[in-house]
Tab-separated table of C-alpha atoms in Angstrom:
chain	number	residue	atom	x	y	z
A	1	UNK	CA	18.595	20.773	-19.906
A	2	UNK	CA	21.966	20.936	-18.438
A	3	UNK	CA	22.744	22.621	-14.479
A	4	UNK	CA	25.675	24.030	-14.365
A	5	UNK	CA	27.818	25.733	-11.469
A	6	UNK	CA	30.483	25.640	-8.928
A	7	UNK	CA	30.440	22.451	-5.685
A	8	UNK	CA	28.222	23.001	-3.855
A	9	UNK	CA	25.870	25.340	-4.706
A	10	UNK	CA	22.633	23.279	-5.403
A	11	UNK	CA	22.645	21.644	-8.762
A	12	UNK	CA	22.020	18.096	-7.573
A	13	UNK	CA	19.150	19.276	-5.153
A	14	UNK	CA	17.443	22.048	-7.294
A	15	UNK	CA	17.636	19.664	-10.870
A	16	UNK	CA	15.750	16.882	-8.610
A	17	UNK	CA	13.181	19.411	-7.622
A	18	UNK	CA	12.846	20.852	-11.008
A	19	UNK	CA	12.597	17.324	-12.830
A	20	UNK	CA	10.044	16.133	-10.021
A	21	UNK	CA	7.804	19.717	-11.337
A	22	UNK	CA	8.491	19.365	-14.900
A	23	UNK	CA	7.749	15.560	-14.425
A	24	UNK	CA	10.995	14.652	-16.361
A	25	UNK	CA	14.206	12.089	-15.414
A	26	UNK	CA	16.837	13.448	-13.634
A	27	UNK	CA	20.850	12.522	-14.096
A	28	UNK	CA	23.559	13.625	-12.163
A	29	UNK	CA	26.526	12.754	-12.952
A	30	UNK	CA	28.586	12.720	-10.645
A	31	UNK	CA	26.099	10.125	-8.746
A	32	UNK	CA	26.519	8.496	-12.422
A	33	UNK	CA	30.166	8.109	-11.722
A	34	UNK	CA	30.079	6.961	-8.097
A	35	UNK	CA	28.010	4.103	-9.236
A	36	UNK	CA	29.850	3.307	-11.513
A	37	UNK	CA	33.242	3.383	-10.417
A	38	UNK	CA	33.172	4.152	-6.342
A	39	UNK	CA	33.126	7.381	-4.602
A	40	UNK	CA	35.009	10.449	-6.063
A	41	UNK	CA	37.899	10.378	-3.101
A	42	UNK	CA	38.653	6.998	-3.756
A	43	UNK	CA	38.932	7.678	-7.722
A	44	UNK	CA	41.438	11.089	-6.682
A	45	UNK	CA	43.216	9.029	-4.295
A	46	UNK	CA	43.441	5.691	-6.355
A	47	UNK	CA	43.590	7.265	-9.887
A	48	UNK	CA	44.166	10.479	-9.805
A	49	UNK	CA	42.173	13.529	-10.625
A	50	UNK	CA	42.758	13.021	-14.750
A	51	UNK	CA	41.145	9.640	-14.648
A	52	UNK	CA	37.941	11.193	-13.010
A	53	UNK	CA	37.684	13.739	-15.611
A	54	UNK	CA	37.924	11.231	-17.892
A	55	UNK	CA	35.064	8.816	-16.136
A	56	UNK	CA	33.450	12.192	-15.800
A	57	UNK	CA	33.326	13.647	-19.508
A	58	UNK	CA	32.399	9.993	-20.656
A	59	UNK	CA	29.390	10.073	-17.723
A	60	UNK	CA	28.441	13.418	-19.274
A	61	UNK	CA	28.405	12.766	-22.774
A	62	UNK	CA	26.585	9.521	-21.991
A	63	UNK	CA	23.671	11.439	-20.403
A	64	UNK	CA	23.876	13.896	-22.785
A	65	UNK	CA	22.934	11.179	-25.494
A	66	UNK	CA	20.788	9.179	-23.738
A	67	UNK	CA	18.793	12.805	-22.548
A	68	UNK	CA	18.505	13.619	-26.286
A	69	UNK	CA	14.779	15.031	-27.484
A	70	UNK	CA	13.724	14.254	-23.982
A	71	UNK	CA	12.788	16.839	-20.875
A	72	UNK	CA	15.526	15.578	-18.819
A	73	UNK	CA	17.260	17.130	-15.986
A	74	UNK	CA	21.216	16.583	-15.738
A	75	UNK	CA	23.438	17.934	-13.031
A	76	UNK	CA	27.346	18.192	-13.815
A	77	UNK	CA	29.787	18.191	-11.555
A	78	UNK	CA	31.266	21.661	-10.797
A	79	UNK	CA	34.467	20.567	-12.983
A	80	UNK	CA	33.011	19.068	-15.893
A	81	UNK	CA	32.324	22.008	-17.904
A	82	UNK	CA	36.395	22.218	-18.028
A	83	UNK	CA	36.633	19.280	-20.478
A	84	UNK	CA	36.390	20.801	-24.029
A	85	UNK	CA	33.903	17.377	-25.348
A	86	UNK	CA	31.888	18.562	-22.665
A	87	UNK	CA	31.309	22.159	-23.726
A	88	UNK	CA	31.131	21.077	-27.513
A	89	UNK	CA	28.064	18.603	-26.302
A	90	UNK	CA	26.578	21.344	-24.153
A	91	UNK	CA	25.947	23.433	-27.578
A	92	UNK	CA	23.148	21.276	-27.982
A	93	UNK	CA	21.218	21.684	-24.360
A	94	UNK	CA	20.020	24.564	-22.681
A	95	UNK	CA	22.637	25.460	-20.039
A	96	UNK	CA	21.687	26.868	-17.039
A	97	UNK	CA	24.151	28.220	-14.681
A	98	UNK	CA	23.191	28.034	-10.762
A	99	UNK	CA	24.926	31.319	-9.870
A	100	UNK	CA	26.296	32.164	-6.339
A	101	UNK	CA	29.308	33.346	-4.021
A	102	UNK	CA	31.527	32.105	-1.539
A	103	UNK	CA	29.086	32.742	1.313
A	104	UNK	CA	26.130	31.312	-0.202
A	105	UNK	CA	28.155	27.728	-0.355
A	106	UNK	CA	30.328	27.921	3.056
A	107	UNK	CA	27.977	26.273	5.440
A	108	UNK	CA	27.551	23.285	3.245
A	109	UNK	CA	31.512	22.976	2.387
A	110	UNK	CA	32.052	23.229	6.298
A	111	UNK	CA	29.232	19.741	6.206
A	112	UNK	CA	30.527	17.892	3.691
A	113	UNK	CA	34.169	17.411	3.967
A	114	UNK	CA	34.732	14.840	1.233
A	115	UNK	CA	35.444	16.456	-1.471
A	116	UNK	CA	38.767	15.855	-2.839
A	117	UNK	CA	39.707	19.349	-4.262
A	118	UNK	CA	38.874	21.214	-1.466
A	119	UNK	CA	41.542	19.927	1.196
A	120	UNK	CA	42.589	21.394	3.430
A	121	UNK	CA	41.759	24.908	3.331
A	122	UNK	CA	38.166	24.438	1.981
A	123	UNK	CA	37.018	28.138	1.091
A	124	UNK	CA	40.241	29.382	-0.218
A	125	UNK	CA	40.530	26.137	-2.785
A	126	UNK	CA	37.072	26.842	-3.551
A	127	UNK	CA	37.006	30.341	-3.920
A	128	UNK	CA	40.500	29.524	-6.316
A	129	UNK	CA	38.398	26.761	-8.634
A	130	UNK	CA	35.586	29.378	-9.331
A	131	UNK	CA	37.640	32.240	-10.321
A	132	UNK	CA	38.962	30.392	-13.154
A	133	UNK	CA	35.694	28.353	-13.607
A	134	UNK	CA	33.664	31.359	-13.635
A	135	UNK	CA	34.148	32.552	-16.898
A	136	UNK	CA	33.335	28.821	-18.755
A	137	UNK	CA	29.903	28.801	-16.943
A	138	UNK	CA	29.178	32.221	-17.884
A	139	UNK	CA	30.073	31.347	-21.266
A	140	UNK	CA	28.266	28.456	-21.879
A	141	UNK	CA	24.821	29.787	-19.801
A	142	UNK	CA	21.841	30.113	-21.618
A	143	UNK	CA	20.232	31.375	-18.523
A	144	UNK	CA	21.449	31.987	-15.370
A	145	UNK	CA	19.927	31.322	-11.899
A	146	UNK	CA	20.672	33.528	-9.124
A	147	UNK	CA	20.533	30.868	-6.388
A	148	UNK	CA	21.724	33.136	-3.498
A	149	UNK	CA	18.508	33.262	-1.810
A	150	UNK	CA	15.088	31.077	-1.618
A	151	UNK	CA	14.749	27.131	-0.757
A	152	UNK	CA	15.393	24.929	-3.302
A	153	UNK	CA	11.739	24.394	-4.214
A	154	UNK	CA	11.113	28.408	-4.405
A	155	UNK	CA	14.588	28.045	-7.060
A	156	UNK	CA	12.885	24.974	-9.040
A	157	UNK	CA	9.890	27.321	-9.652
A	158	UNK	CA	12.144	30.080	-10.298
A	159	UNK	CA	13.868	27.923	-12.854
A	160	UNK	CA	10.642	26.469	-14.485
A	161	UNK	CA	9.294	29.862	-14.790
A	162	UNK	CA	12.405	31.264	-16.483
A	163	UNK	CA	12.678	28.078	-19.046
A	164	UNK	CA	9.484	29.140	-19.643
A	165	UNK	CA	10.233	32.418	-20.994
A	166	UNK	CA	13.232	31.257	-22.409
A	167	UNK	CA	11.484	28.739	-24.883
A	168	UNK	CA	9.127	31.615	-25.564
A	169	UNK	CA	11.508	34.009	-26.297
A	170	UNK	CA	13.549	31.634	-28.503
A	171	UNK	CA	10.579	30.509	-30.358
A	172	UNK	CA	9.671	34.021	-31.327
A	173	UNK	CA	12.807	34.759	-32.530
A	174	UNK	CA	12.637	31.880	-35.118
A	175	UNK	CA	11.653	33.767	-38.279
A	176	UNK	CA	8.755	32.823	-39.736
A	177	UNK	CA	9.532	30.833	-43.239
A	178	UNK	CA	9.614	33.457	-46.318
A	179	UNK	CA	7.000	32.777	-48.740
A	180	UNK	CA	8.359	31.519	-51.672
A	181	UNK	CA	7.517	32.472	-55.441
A	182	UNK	CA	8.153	30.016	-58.073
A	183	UNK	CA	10.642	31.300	-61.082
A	184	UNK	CA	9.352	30.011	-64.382
């Protein structure tokens, strides 16, 4: 299962939460990449925001892989879901976008000043990156997670309970198999 969704709005935090309910690993990529490679600044200011995508989708697809058959819990950075490997690989998780607005993420931009994309005038660069991310994580959503209101234990239950129904509801809609008649 794949969290999806603009900076800042939870998906680190809430996928912890949920793996630590569902009892499950928990990747985030971005952490993934820091690791890795050094903090996220440094790569922007170093290497420029193309390499990072690039460390990114490979950090992604790596998880992705590794994650395969498993119940584990991945976070993606708010700009991943822009790389078009990315979305192809999502086809095969259930996608969950952690959906909010402006308000619901200014208190922690105003914190956490580090983020490359958002310098300078932090809420108007944000508010620009979702309007045109918007759209991707509402495409590629299997569910969506209003995360507006409630602590981010109150949203991991949320979310369990709705992949709940969701693997219910997909599993009923699997046809039963036809019975078969053998032709002579």
């Amino acid at each position: 299962m794949v969290l999806i969704g603009p900076m800042a709005v939870g998906k680190s935090a809430i996928g912890q939460q949920l793996a630590h309910h569902l009892g499950s690993a928990f990747v985030d990529t971005d952490a993934v990449v820091v690791a890795q490679h050094g903090s996220i600044a440094e790569i922007f200011a170093s290497r420029g925001e193309h390499a990072f995508r690039e460390l990114e989708a490979r950090a992604v697809a790596r998880a992705i892989e590794e994650a395969r058959g498993s119940g584990t819990v991945i976070s993606l950075g708010g700009g991943a879901v822009l790389d078009s490997g990315t979305q192809q690989l999502l086809g095969r998780c259930t996608v969950v976008y952690l959906e909010c607005d402006a308000e619901t993420v200014a208190e922690r931009i105003a914190r956490n000043s580090g983020r490359p994309l958002l310098a300078g005038d932090a809420m108007g660069r944000w508010r620009t990156l979702f309007a045109t991310r918007q759209p991707v994580y509402e495409r590629l959503a299997d569910l969506v997670l209003d995360v507006r209101t409630g602590s981010v234990h109150e949203l991991a239950h949320r979310l369990e309970d709705a992949l709940g129904e969701h693997a219910a509801g997909k599993a009923a809609a699997v046809p039963a198999p036809a019975s078969t008649k053998e032709v002579e």
